[in-house]
XYZ file of C-alpha atoms in Angstrom:
774
model
C 241.166 100.788 106.175
C 237.600 101.721 106.369
C 238.196 104.483 103.851
C 239.716 101.926 101.483
C 236.826 99.435 101.885
C 234.385 102.200 101.314
C 236.000 103.144 98.011
C 236.413 99.647 96.818
C 232.703 99.224 97.475
C 231.620 102.227 95.404
C 234.076 101.042 92.723
C 232.725 97.650 92.770
C 228.987 98.708 92.742
C 229.751 101.128 89.730
C 231.309 98.364 87.625
C 228.775 95.825 88.233
C 225.897 98.292 87.538
C 227.330 99.220 84.110
C 225.410 97.428 81.091
C 228.642 95.854 79.672
C 229.873 94.738 83.178
C 226.393 93.197 83.631
C 226.820 91.354 80.280
C 230.375 90.110 81.089
C 229.947 89.423 85.006
C 226.512 88.956 85.797
C 225.624 87.068 82.629
C 228.682 85.336 81.083
C 228.787 84.099 77.471
C 227.191 80.838 76.833
C 227.380 78.208 74.182
C 223.602 76.904 74.107
C 223.354 73.817 71.840
C 219.497 73.105 70.915
C 218.153 70.003 69.336
C 214.581 71.048 68.469
C 212.359 74.043 67.805
C 210.928 74.163 71.342
C 214.557 74.340 72.781
C 215.439 76.785 70.164
C 212.499 79.218 71.110
C 213.654 78.974 74.892
C 217.468 79.624 74.019
C 216.545 82.565 71.927
C 214.106 83.997 74.864
C 216.839 83.633 77.404
C 220.016 84.719 75.337
C 222.007 87.579 76.105
C 224.935 89.555 74.696
C 227.566 87.081 73.600
C 225.693 84.060 73.605
C 226.005 81.266 70.852
C 222.935 79.369 70.126
C 224.180 76.260 68.385
C 221.657 74.342 66.075
C 222.358 70.430 66.334
C 223.379 68.805 62.957
C 220.709 67.523 60.998
C 217.499 68.558 59.139
C 215.249 71.177 60.630
C 212.130 70.828 58.941
C 209.146 73.262 58.796
C 210.996 75.599 60.981
C 209.660 78.960 61.263
C 212.427 80.627 63.321
C 211.985 84.152 65.018
C 215.365 85.165 66.283
C 215.116 88.339 68.421
C 217.610 89.724 70.943
C 220.003 92.610 72.001
C 223.724 91.872 71.321
C 226.311 94.574 71.262
C 228.844 95.403 68.662
C 231.467 93.501 70.713
C 229.149 90.712 71.770
C 226.631 89.883 69.321
C 224.164 87.153 69.800
C 224.943 84.455 67.330
C 222.667 81.605 65.977
C 224.913 79.130 64.160
C 225.329 75.693 63.014
C 226.816 72.913 65.000
C 229.127 72.197 61.896
C 228.956 74.548 58.831
C 226.777 72.816 56.277
C 225.477 70.114 58.478
C 222.345 71.981 59.629
C 219.568 71.716 56.778
C 216.592 73.906 57.038
C 214.066 72.402 54.932
C 210.312 72.049 54.150
C 208.132 75.108 54.962
C 210.677 77.300 56.681
C 211.795 80.684 57.235
C 213.942 82.952 59.451
C 213.020 86.509 60.803
C 215.368 88.615 62.873
C 214.523 91.457 65.004
C 216.734 93.547 67.608
C 220.371 94.657 67.408
C 223.752 92.933 66.957
C 222.172 89.528 65.925
C 224.439 87.225 63.649
C 223.115 84.154 61.685
C 225.691 81.872 60.360
C 226.291 78.524 58.487
C 222.840 77.395 57.731
C 221.778 75.561 54.509
C 218.346 76.195 53.286
C 217.199 73.481 50.624
C 214.361 71.263 49.771
C 211.698 73.643 50.596
C 210.045 77.141 50.494
C 208.947 80.071 52.430
C 205.223 80.169 53.819
C 205.666 84.047 53.961
C 206.872 86.914 51.936
C 210.756 86.027 52.548
C 213.257 83.281 53.356
C 215.247 85.691 55.726
C 213.866 88.800 56.819
C 215.462 91.511 58.821
C 212.207 92.072 60.797
C 209.628 90.066 62.584
C 206.784 92.650 62.192
C 206.500 96.524 61.830
C 207.055 96.904 65.458
C 210.014 94.692 65.731
C 212.877 95.256 63.099
C 216.457 94.496 62.937
C 219.495 96.934 63.204
C 223.291 96.067 62.929
C 222.528 92.467 62.431
C 224.430 90.051 60.067
C 223.579 86.912 57.923
C 226.728 85.363 56.706
C 228.145 81.948 55.632
C 224.760 80.650 54.734
C 223.537 78.807 51.631
C 220.068 79.105 50.116
C 219.826 76.743 47.179
C 216.697 76.321 45.063
C 214.598 77.205 47.890
C 211.828 78.135 45.666
C 207.950 78.198 45.640
C 206.227 75.180 43.939
C 204.209 77.574 42.038
C 206.421 80.015 40.015
C 203.715 82.568 39.949
C 203.684 82.830 43.696
C 205.946 85.970 45.037
C 208.573 86.013 47.490
C 211.936 87.402 48.234
C 214.692 85.183 49.565
C 216.361 87.878 51.573
C 214.449 91.189 52.663
C 216.251 93.966 54.162
C 214.588 96.300 56.687
C 215.959 98.522 59.489
C 219.437 99.878 59.253
C 223.070 98.784 58.933
C 222.410 95.252 58.366
C 224.719 92.925 56.481
C 224.355 90.002 53.907
C 227.968 88.715 53.467
C 229.718 85.769 52.252
C 226.772 83.615 51.335
C 225.890 81.426 48.273
C 222.379 81.990 46.813
C 221.159 80.238 43.943
C 218.212 78.832 41.902
C 215.367 80.977 42.441
C 212.883 80.534 39.564
C 209.578 81.906 40.894
C 208.216 85.514 40.761
C 210.076 88.184 42.796
C 213.563 89.565 43.270
C 215.975 87.293 45.050
C 217.203 90.170 47.419
C 215.087 93.102 48.182
C 215.680 96.411 50.215
C 212.560 97.993 51.476
C 212.603 101.673 52.426
C 209.096 102.029 53.691
C 209.221 104.380 56.620
C 211.953 106.613 58.273
C 213.368 103.737 60.296
C 214.381 102.147 56.983
C 215.856 105.020 55.088
C 219.392 106.133 55.089
C 220.194 102.665 55.921
C 223.636 101.763 54.846
C 222.991 98.245 54.429
C 225.899 96.038 53.256
C 225.626 93.431 50.525
C 229.277 92.171 50.261
C 231.242 89.154 49.308
C 228.333 86.945 48.098
C 228.087 84.438 45.483
C 224.818 84.796 43.660
C 224.758 81.677 41.741
C 222.597 80.994 38.647
C 219.226 82.365 38.634
C 217.355 80.672 35.737
C 215.519 82.666 33.272
C 211.905 83.542 34.379
C 210.163 84.404 31.159
C 209.065 87.780 32.344
C 209.852 90.712 34.744
C 210.144 90.361 38.543
C 213.091 88.127 38.192
C 216.009 90.468 39.373
C 218.605 89.344 41.569
C 218.804 92.599 43.621
C 216.355 95.214 43.977
C 216.957 98.382 46.169
C 213.734 100.293 46.744
C 210.656 100.520 44.672
C 208.756 103.236 42.532
C 206.994 104.794 45.609
C 210.273 105.146 47.508
C 212.693 105.875 44.656
C 213.580 109.550 45.546
C 214.591 108.270 49.012
C 218.215 108.107 50.364
C 219.214 104.475 50.722
C 222.921 104.438 50.763
C 222.959 100.764 50.333
C 226.541 99.257 49.421
C 226.658 96.450 47.018
C 230.388 95.368 46.760
C 232.766 92.437 45.799
C 230.075 90.138 44.897
C 229.939 87.542 42.107
C 226.808 87.471 39.924
C 227.198 84.077 38.238
C 224.982 83.485 35.103
C 222.047 85.470 36.817
C 219.480 85.242 34.022
C 216.130 85.969 35.808
C 215.364 89.048 33.769
C 216.872 91.955 31.974
C 217.567 93.741 35.160
C 220.193 91.826 37.306
C 220.270 94.766 39.915
C 217.463 97.264 39.865
C 218.596 100.303 41.836
C 215.348 102.331 42.885
C 216.727 104.728 45.566
C 219.250 107.372 46.143
C 222.935 107.354 46.983
C 223.607 103.426 46.406
C 227.015 102.271 45.589
C 228.041 99.159 43.255
C 231.825 98.469 43.554
C 233.988 95.650 42.525
C 231.312 93.385 41.605
C 231.689 90.620 38.825
C 228.904 89.968 36.429
C 229.655 86.908 34.695
C 227.908 85.747 31.591
C 224.723 87.175 33.144
C 221.766 88.039 30.779
C 220.864 91.344 31.854
C 222.309 94.484 33.208
C 222.990 96.602 36.221
C 220.233 99.082 35.908
C 219.634 102.473 37.617
C 216.049 102.173 37.200
C 214.937 104.889 39.719
C 216.538 107.179 41.996
C 219.835 109.447 42.010
C 223.612 109.826 42.639
C 224.479 106.185 42.490
C 228.252 105.322 42.220
C 229.327 102.376 39.823
C 233.085 101.946 40.216
C 235.521 99.045 39.454
C 233.014 96.464 38.354
C 233.529 93.851 35.669
C 230.911 92.674 32.981
C 231.970 89.483 31.200
C 229.936 88.135 28.159
C 231.143 85.750 25.516
C 231.117 85.282 21.731
C 227.968 82.989 21.676
C 225.310 85.385 23.168
C 223.822 88.758 22.612
C 221.741 88.601 25.733
C 224.521 89.838 28.286
C 224.548 93.339 29.112
C 226.433 96.122 31.172
C 224.907 99.319 32.697
C 221.688 100.909 31.918
C 221.373 104.534 33.181
C 218.080 106.549 33.971
C 217.913 109.626 36.286
C 220.493 112.125 37.714
C 223.787 112.470 39.083
C 225.414 109.051 38.659
C 229.230 108.361 38.402
C 230.370 105.372 36.338
C 233.979 105.006 36.389
C 236.900 102.355 36.206
C 234.555 99.599 35.163
C 235.854 96.804 32.569
C 233.503 95.343 29.972
C 234.650 92.343 28.123
C 232.749 90.900 25.086
C 229.463 92.405 25.826
C 227.545 92.121 22.672
C 224.063 93.013 23.880
C 222.032 95.628 22.241
C 219.684 98.529 23.184
C 218.751 97.630 26.903
C 221.445 95.183 27.115
C 224.281 97.212 25.675
C 227.514 97.789 27.617
C 226.370 101.403 28.367
C 222.718 102.073 27.584
C 221.386 105.723 28.282
C 217.856 105.832 28.067
C 215.401 108.589 26.922
C 213.039 109.761 29.715
C 209.417 110.842 29.804
C 208.838 114.444 30.250
C 207.280 115.012 33.727
C 207.541 111.422 34.301
C 205.436 109.710 37.043
C 207.407 107.840 39.921
C 207.073 104.502 38.162
C 208.303 105.529 34.674
C 211.416 106.973 33.405
C 213.087 110.181 34.389
C 215.465 111.986 32.071
C 219.103 111.246 32.255
C 221.010 114.377 33.507
C 224.224 115.282 35.021
C 225.915 111.716 34.642
C 229.799 111.069 34.351
C 231.030 107.872 32.450
C 234.729 108.140 32.706
C 237.878 105.916 32.804
C 235.948 102.747 31.733
C 237.416 99.965 29.355
C 235.321 98.261 26.708
C 237.230 95.360 25.128
C 235.707 93.373 22.171
C 232.182 94.811 22.773
C 229.721 95.220 20.082
C 228.445 98.884 19.777
C 229.178 99.729 23.457
C 227.645 103.015 23.631
C 223.917 103.221 23.048
C 222.037 106.481 23.512
C 218.392 107.464 23.923
C 217.514 103.734 24.401
C 213.859 103.337 24.649
C 212.909 106.235 22.374
C 209.446 105.556 21.189
C 208.170 108.783 19.642
C 207.221 106.414 16.673
C 204.757 104.557 18.670
C 202.766 107.575 19.598
C 199.796 106.342 17.739
C 199.301 103.301 20.298
C 200.540 104.786 23.487
C 199.274 107.667 25.648
C 201.312 110.726 25.867
C 202.513 109.663 29.362
C 204.329 106.866 28.178
C 206.318 108.714 25.193
C 210.074 108.740 26.020
C 211.226 111.936 24.222
C 213.434 113.475 26.876
C 216.945 113.138 25.606
C 219.925 112.989 28.049
C 221.337 116.337 28.962
C 224.668 117.521 30.588
C 226.235 113.820 30.179
C 230.065 113.717 30.222
C 231.812 110.797 28.350
C 235.558 111.010 28.958
C 238.784 109.141 29.363
C 237.185 105.993 28.152
C 238.897 103.265 26.053
C 237.312 101.196 23.350
C 239.283 98.317 21.911
C 238.392 95.664 19.301
C 240.531 93.052 17.913
C 238.323 92.800 14.870
C 237.143 95.565 12.740
C 234.344 97.142 14.668
C 233.514 100.804 13.380
C 230.099 101.331 15.041
C 230.951 101.895 18.636
C 227.805 104.360 19.025
C 224.249 103.698 18.352
C 221.791 106.356 18.590
C 217.963 106.297 18.843
C 217.648 109.984 18.874
C 219.836 113.065 18.576
C 222.975 113.027 20.865
C 223.106 116.638 21.466
C 223.305 116.496 25.280
C 226.396 114.431 25.635
C 229.826 116.016 25.992
C 232.625 113.667 24.723
C 236.090 114.307 26.002
C 239.317 112.444 25.340
C 237.916 109.009 24.658
C 239.989 106.623 22.363
C 239.046 103.847 19.918
C 241.418 101.672 17.822
C 239.002 101.388 14.813
C 237.501 104.067 12.653
C 234.082 105.476 13.841
C 231.547 105.059 11.098
C 228.597 105.600 13.464
C 226.098 108.291 12.733
C 227.270 110.162 15.651
C 230.810 111.302 15.255
C 232.043 113.430 18.168
C 235.508 114.933 18.236
C 235.944 113.565 21.746
C 235.976 109.992 20.382
C 239.553 109.952 18.911
C 240.756 107.002 16.533
C 244.228 106.056 17.334
C 246.446 103.090 16.527
C 247.035 101.486 19.958
C 248.046 98.190 20.993
C 246.890 96.219 24.024
C 248.630 93.370 26.186
C 246.835 90.369 27.514
C 247.841 90.419 31.121
C 245.700 87.514 32.366
C 242.578 85.583 31.353
C 240.176 87.968 29.869
C 242.215 91.233 30.992
C 243.652 93.331 28.443
C 245.343 96.817 29.021
C 247.262 99.228 27.089
C 250.712 98.450 26.258
C 251.583 101.852 27.291
C 249.547 104.483 29.184
C 247.698 107.303 27.473
C 247.914 110.114 29.828
C 246.227 112.513 27.426
C 243.178 112.618 30.008
C 240.349 115.155 30.296
C 240.095 116.878 33.814
C 236.701 117.413 34.265
C 234.860 118.972 37.281
C 235.455 116.663 40.459
C 237.597 114.398 38.324
C 240.294 114.894 40.898
C 238.229 112.657 42.955
C 238.819 109.699 40.784
C 241.959 108.696 42.601
C 242.389 105.040 41.771
C 242.079 102.757 38.786
C 240.144 99.356 38.440
C 242.773 97.504 40.402
C 243.044 100.257 43.118
C 246.230 101.557 42.015
C 246.707 105.243 42.312
C 245.974 107.568 39.554
C 248.507 110.684 39.794
C 249.240 113.392 37.625
C 252.687 111.726 36.494
C 251.048 108.366 36.267
C 247.509 108.065 34.838
C 245.790 106.639 31.614
C 242.539 106.520 29.862
C 240.657 103.348 30.506
C 239.950 101.359 33.662
C 243.560 100.118 34.106
C 246.763 102.240 34.691
C 250.167 100.555 34.115
C 252.127 99.007 35.794
C 249.750 96.292 36.584
C 250.281 94.223 39.660
C 251.443 90.671 39.126
C 249.139 87.814 38.513
C 245.873 89.695 38.311
C 242.522 87.831 38.035
C 239.234 89.070 37.188
C 237.270 86.136 38.936
C 238.780 84.605 42.228
C 235.782 82.431 43.402
C 237.587 82.089 46.719
C 236.581 85.781 47.376
C 232.942 85.105 47.320
C 230.390 83.146 49.101
C 230.954 80.568 51.943
C 234.109 78.857 52.927
C 232.416 75.558 53.280
C 229.989 74.777 50.421
C 231.247 73.686 47.013
C 229.527 75.367 44.279
C 230.562 73.276 41.465
C 228.671 69.996 41.257
C 230.226 66.830 39.849
C 228.455 65.502 36.645
C 227.565 61.947 36.851
C 228.615 59.859 33.870
C 225.834 59.323 31.280
C 224.932 55.607 30.936
C 223.692 54.018 27.747
C 220.903 51.781 28.465
C 219.738 49.381 25.722
C 216.050 48.375 25.901
C 214.082 45.751 23.935
C 210.623 45.740 25.306
C 208.004 48.448 26.102
C 208.017 47.433 29.998
C 211.740 47.883 29.942
C 211.411 51.167 28.236
C 208.985 52.568 30.943
C 210.921 51.080 33.884
C 214.510 52.185 32.766
C 213.190 55.790 32.459
C 211.863 55.714 35.892
C 215.240 54.230 37.352
C 217.462 56.532 35.168
C 219.818 59.247 36.588
C 219.856 62.628 34.846
C 222.147 62.269 31.795
C 221.104 58.830 30.954
C 220.675 57.783 27.279
C 217.942 55.271 26.557
C 218.613 53.360 23.384
C 215.835 51.549 21.525
C 216.467 48.267 19.854
C 214.674 48.093 16.469
C 211.132 47.591 16.448
C 207.695 48.996 17.855
C 207.291 49.768 21.610
C 203.646 50.028 22.627
C 203.019 52.164 25.670
C 199.767 52.530 27.644
C 200.892 54.979 30.196
C 202.227 58.676 30.166
C 205.967 58.701 30.619
C 207.296 61.193 33.206
C 210.183 63.247 32.468
C 211.601 64.744 35.584
C 215.403 64.717 34.770
C 217.562 64.924 31.521
C 216.848 61.780 29.464
C 217.714 61.064 25.872
C 215.611 58.522 24.010
C 217.188 57.426 20.805
C 217.239 54.505 18.079
C 220.047 51.876 18.062
C 219.883 52.311 14.303
C 219.293 55.929 13.096
C 218.592 54.682 9.630
C 216.024 52.355 10.973
C 213.955 54.245 13.575
C 212.472 52.526 16.437
C 208.800 53.446 17.063
C 206.881 54.090 20.213
C 202.922 53.846 20.092
C 201.251 55.590 22.765
C 197.555 54.764 23.969
C 197.786 56.947 27.238
C 194.759 58.888 27.624
C 196.281 62.267 28.421
C 199.769 62.673 26.999
C 202.629 60.622 25.938
C 205.185 62.582 27.708
C 204.492 64.288 31.199
C 207.115 67.048 31.462
C 207.902 68.052 35.118
C 210.299 70.723 36.606
C 213.946 70.310 35.584
C 212.649 67.530 33.059
C 214.903 67.796 29.855
C 213.932 65.374 27.111
C 215.800 64.810 24.001
C 214.229 62.775 21.370
C 216.488 61.642 18.472
C 216.079 59.328 15.629
C 212.861 57.881 16.616
C 209.103 57.613 15.574
C 206.369 58.758 18.110
C 202.816 58.151 17.353
C 199.619 58.558 19.260
C 195.683 57.851 18.580
C 194.590 61.577 18.018
C 193.142 61.782 21.597
C 196.135 62.733 23.546
C 198.923 65.294 23.410
C 202.513 64.353 22.649
C 203.928 66.528 25.413
C 202.000 68.156 28.365
C 203.458 70.087 31.332
C 201.999 69.459 34.839
C 198.771 71.474 35.388
C 200.307 73.160 38.339
C 203.589 73.560 40.505
C 205.908 73.842 37.349
C 208.373 75.467 39.731
C 211.145 74.995 37.473
C 212.051 75.060 33.739
C 211.900 72.067 31.359
C 213.319 71.636 27.978
C 212.353 69.881 24.942
C 214.724 68.887 22.064
C 213.199 66.831 19.017
C 215.932 65.866 16.435
C 215.570 63.718 13.204
C 212.155 62.578 14.728
C 208.707 61.877 13.340
C 205.825 62.632 15.397
C 202.279 61.915 14.266
C 198.651 61.428 15.146
C 198.366 63.413 18.302
C 195.940 65.921 19.458
C 198.445 68.706 20.216
C 202.204 68.311 20.054
C 202.901 70.430 23.046
C 200.245 71.938 25.546
C 201.545 73.887 28.483
C 199.985 75.239 31.523
C 200.038 78.782 33.024
C 203.205 79.061 35.163
C 205.172 76.762 33.145
C 208.374 77.636 31.469
C 210.924 76.116 28.992
C 214.286 77.570 28.417
C 214.402 75.664 24.947
C 211.899 73.947 22.659
C 213.840 72.864 19.587
C 212.751 71.015 16.572
C 215.375 70.237 13.956
C 215.427 67.873 10.958
C 212.395 66.390 11.905
C 208.706 65.560 10.410
C 205.605 66.343 12.527
C 202.253 65.604 10.762
C 198.543 64.771 11.320
C 197.807 66.581 14.503
C 195.112 68.960 15.595
C 197.561 71.680 16.682
C 201.371 72.112 17.035
C 203.066 73.805 20.034
C 200.892 75.851 22.347
C 202.837 78.009 24.373
C 200.019 80.519 25.203
C 198.958 80.342 28.673
C 200.298 83.696 30.042
C 197.247 85.682 28.920
C 197.283 88.165 31.973
C 199.288 90.578 29.806
C 201.802 90.946 32.662
C 204.920 90.688 30.325
C 205.300 86.912 30.882
C 205.599 84.127 28.420
C 205.985 80.269 28.419
C 209.309 79.669 26.696
C 212.515 81.733 26.229
C 213.873 80.128 22.835
C 211.557 78.561 20.323
C 213.789 77.062 17.471
C 212.308 75.192 14.326
C 214.770 74.405 11.672
C 214.963 72.159 8.671
C 211.811 70.381 9.445
C 208.410 69.496 7.769
C 205.071 70.426 9.442
C 202.220 68.642 7.378
C 198.544 68.408 7.870
C 198.499 70.334 11.188
C 194.781 71.229 11.224
C 194.863 74.234 13.602
C 197.781 76.458 14.573
C 201.226 75.323 14.009
C 202.711 77.513 16.851
C 201.031 79.765 19.473
C 203.632 81.653 21.168
C 202.322 84.663 23.251
C 203.590 87.385 25.413
C 201.241 90.251 26.281
C 201.465 93.568 28.085
C 203.367 96.675 27.236
C 206.498 96.420 29.327
C 209.662 97.771 27.983
C 211.649 95.890 30.695
C 210.553 92.476 29.255
C 212.605 92.235 26.047
C 212.297 88.366 25.573
C 210.780 85.784 23.792
C 212.944 84.287 20.863
C 211.358 82.468 17.986
C 213.590 81.315 15.087
C 211.969 79.615 12.022
C 214.342 78.614 9.428
C 214.538 76.166 6.577
C 211.203 74.639 7.347
C 208.586 73.404 5.021
C 204.811 73.935 6.048
C 202.160 72.270 3.828
C 198.454 71.430 4.110
C 198.236 73.217 7.582
C 195.732 75.465 9.237
C 192.277 74.571 7.702
C 190.616 74.415 11.096
C 192.279 77.559 12.515
C 189.320 80.013 13.273
C 191.440 83.100 12.957
C 193.158 81.739 9.621
C 196.542 82.306 10.785
C 199.366 79.811 10.980
C 201.784 81.001 13.328
C 200.855 83.331 16.154
C 203.694 85.224 17.824
C 202.063 88.092 19.413
C 204.381 90.069 21.354
C 207.476 87.971 21.105
C 210.468 90.567 20.721
C 213.099 88.521 18.684
C 211.575 86.810 15.804
C 213.334 85.241 12.639
C 211.415 83.817 9.831
C 213.749 82.950 6.974
C 214.169 80.524 4.117
C 210.963 78.667 4.744
C 208.464 77.098 2.171
C 204.751 77.632 2.840
C 202.708 75.652 0.415
C 198.964 75.005 0.254
C 198.282 76.109 3.867
C 194.437 76.983 4.186
C 194.980 80.425 5.977
C 194.852 84.088 5.172
C 197.935 84.827 7.311
C 201.179 83.102 7.892
C 202.320 85.200 10.739
C 202.185 88.957 12.046
C 205.596 90.568 12.516
C 206.434 93.487 14.751
C 207.940 96.146 12.718
C 208.949 98.396 15.248
C 211.297 95.581 16.848
C 213.034 95.185 13.344
C 211.089 92.027 12.357
C 210.705 91.213 8.763
C 210.517 87.878 6.611
C 213.618 86.962 4.564
C 213.710 84.696 1.532
C 210.468 82.824 2.207
C 208.666 80.904 -0.524
C 204.949 81.261 -0.288
C 202.385 79.377 -2.460
C 198.634 79.356 -1.830
C 199.186 80.182 1.925
C 198.234 83.832 2.512
C 200.915 86.105 3.530
C 203.192 87.207 6.196
C 201.998 90.852 7.505
C 204.006 93.394 9.252
C 202.611 95.823 11.723
C 204.779 98.591 12.643
C 203.418 99.537 15.984
C 201.746 96.812 17.776
C 198.961 97.926 20.283
C 199.524 96.138 23.605
C 197.805 96.469 26.991
C 199.463 98.884 29.243
C 200.914 97.246 32.488
C 201.102 100.411 34.489
């Protein structure tokens, strides 16, 4: 008996002294509900492996949370909402994690912004970082800085083996990538972070660089191994800039993601040996801004990807392979070498393969030698790819330099190849495809005439994960037979299981007004989408009308336009974030001392829009004057008359030459501009930055008369640095200027069918000298 008791005592001592036993026996798991920040801090401090810290339902305002602790793989410490979606993190708030095996879930960040560099950060400071931690089932919605020029990230990865999964993240409109992976120091490299199953909702256009959805590394750490995995995410209208994802480190993987109508590309900006497999890129017929994959550097494998209706050009083409800079510095462009592009499908895409994109030897007169991209791709293999177009599409390849370093093998196209480059390895064949589901097309019969290149035996599955075998294989991303009921976008696979991403649209109300007071008051009370209908007559308004929602102002009788006379001192309409003003069939007049439209001086956190249709605007100082940091998606004037004003549209406040600009699309069609004493339009984008390819100006079918007499530079339309410019079918008559506009020849800009009388000329400058940003 004594021997038995002695053995039992030793065994008991051994069990109770082990770490896991201490967690399970000495400190049992606890559910700790907290109702305020003081209780939360205390709970975090006393927590141990397996504990659940539960935030009480309600609004947690101005909450800067530091979540640190040491859980285990089997028993993480969890910080979660009492009820998913019922815990709101608002105001000036953020969350930082440090330690190991921590999990955050079910929180909803809204109505606020971070006071630091990030909303969620996998470190507290350089000495307290997170490893093996997870953020899941959370929402970050429009948690954006009031000032769009202030930079932050919504999620910052540090440490190793951290995870961002099943979150919904949407609406970032300020400077900086939404998600950023840092590799600054050995404790952050070889990190194997997981970015999986998230729904990245719409990111609005930013109007310049630094609007990526994900950035992995930076120029200084671009040759560092990261091993970040980005898998099974939905990128839903992520339009922040030309790079949706910017990979700037080594050995990253991008698998089974869906890029839906996103204006940009997955870009291998720096770093080597990326794997891009089984992704979907969906465009549409209406836009040429949506791209696919842009390739720089060495050793990448691009396989089993499906491209549908990608109509972008150059930087936004389905596959864009760039020229590099010889002996490039870390922050510029290395030569593309040893890349494989195999078993991909291109369905109804426009010129899907574009080579030596960014070649700029023709600009050597205005650029230093260190900026000349003359190094063509070498040792690149294109094999077993499928190009299909339902319409006649005979230019699958665009080349900006010689294509002598690309090996084409067993690629098939259903149209003649009339491109300048005609490789034997791009074979025209009359084949048919089946529509097997929405936006999914596959060959009616497999084409197993495939090229077996070096290491191709490692491409063992197709787009759907079906096995590629010696007896059952095919060119393109899809091998028959296809599993039943395939889908490209199943939104249930992405994001949270509790947040509804689709918002119900309120029914638009038509509100009839008869007096000036009614006009002002009804606009204040209206909800977004309402239509204010003016009875016939004149409305005299002595205050500025704030536009902070979508409002239409129109006349009850379009043939007898109602008139609004403004005497407000600064502006008739004050444009706020999310303001969307549609003026239709009205007359707007001022007293020459105020603007017609002005943005806020600061805190223009989100975009506004201005649409002027069949409207007369007269007697203002400036038609539109904006502030630095303001941004409009669309400024549209159609079938309207603008007359007797000092200046027209002043979209010219981004003068730091950093690639930014004040509006994405500026469109004037079938309108008349008369007696504008200064400049009709000043639309500016400065800075040499080939990754900023925006600014869209269309002037078509307009009449310009008696304008520009007081413009000091004797120019009517200023569009410096704007990349896409159309000036066509306009009449310029009796404008007291020397120059109508200066077009950028290197961007393909040229005037078309304009009639010019006593109005100077339209100039073309082939290579526009711009300030270098780097």
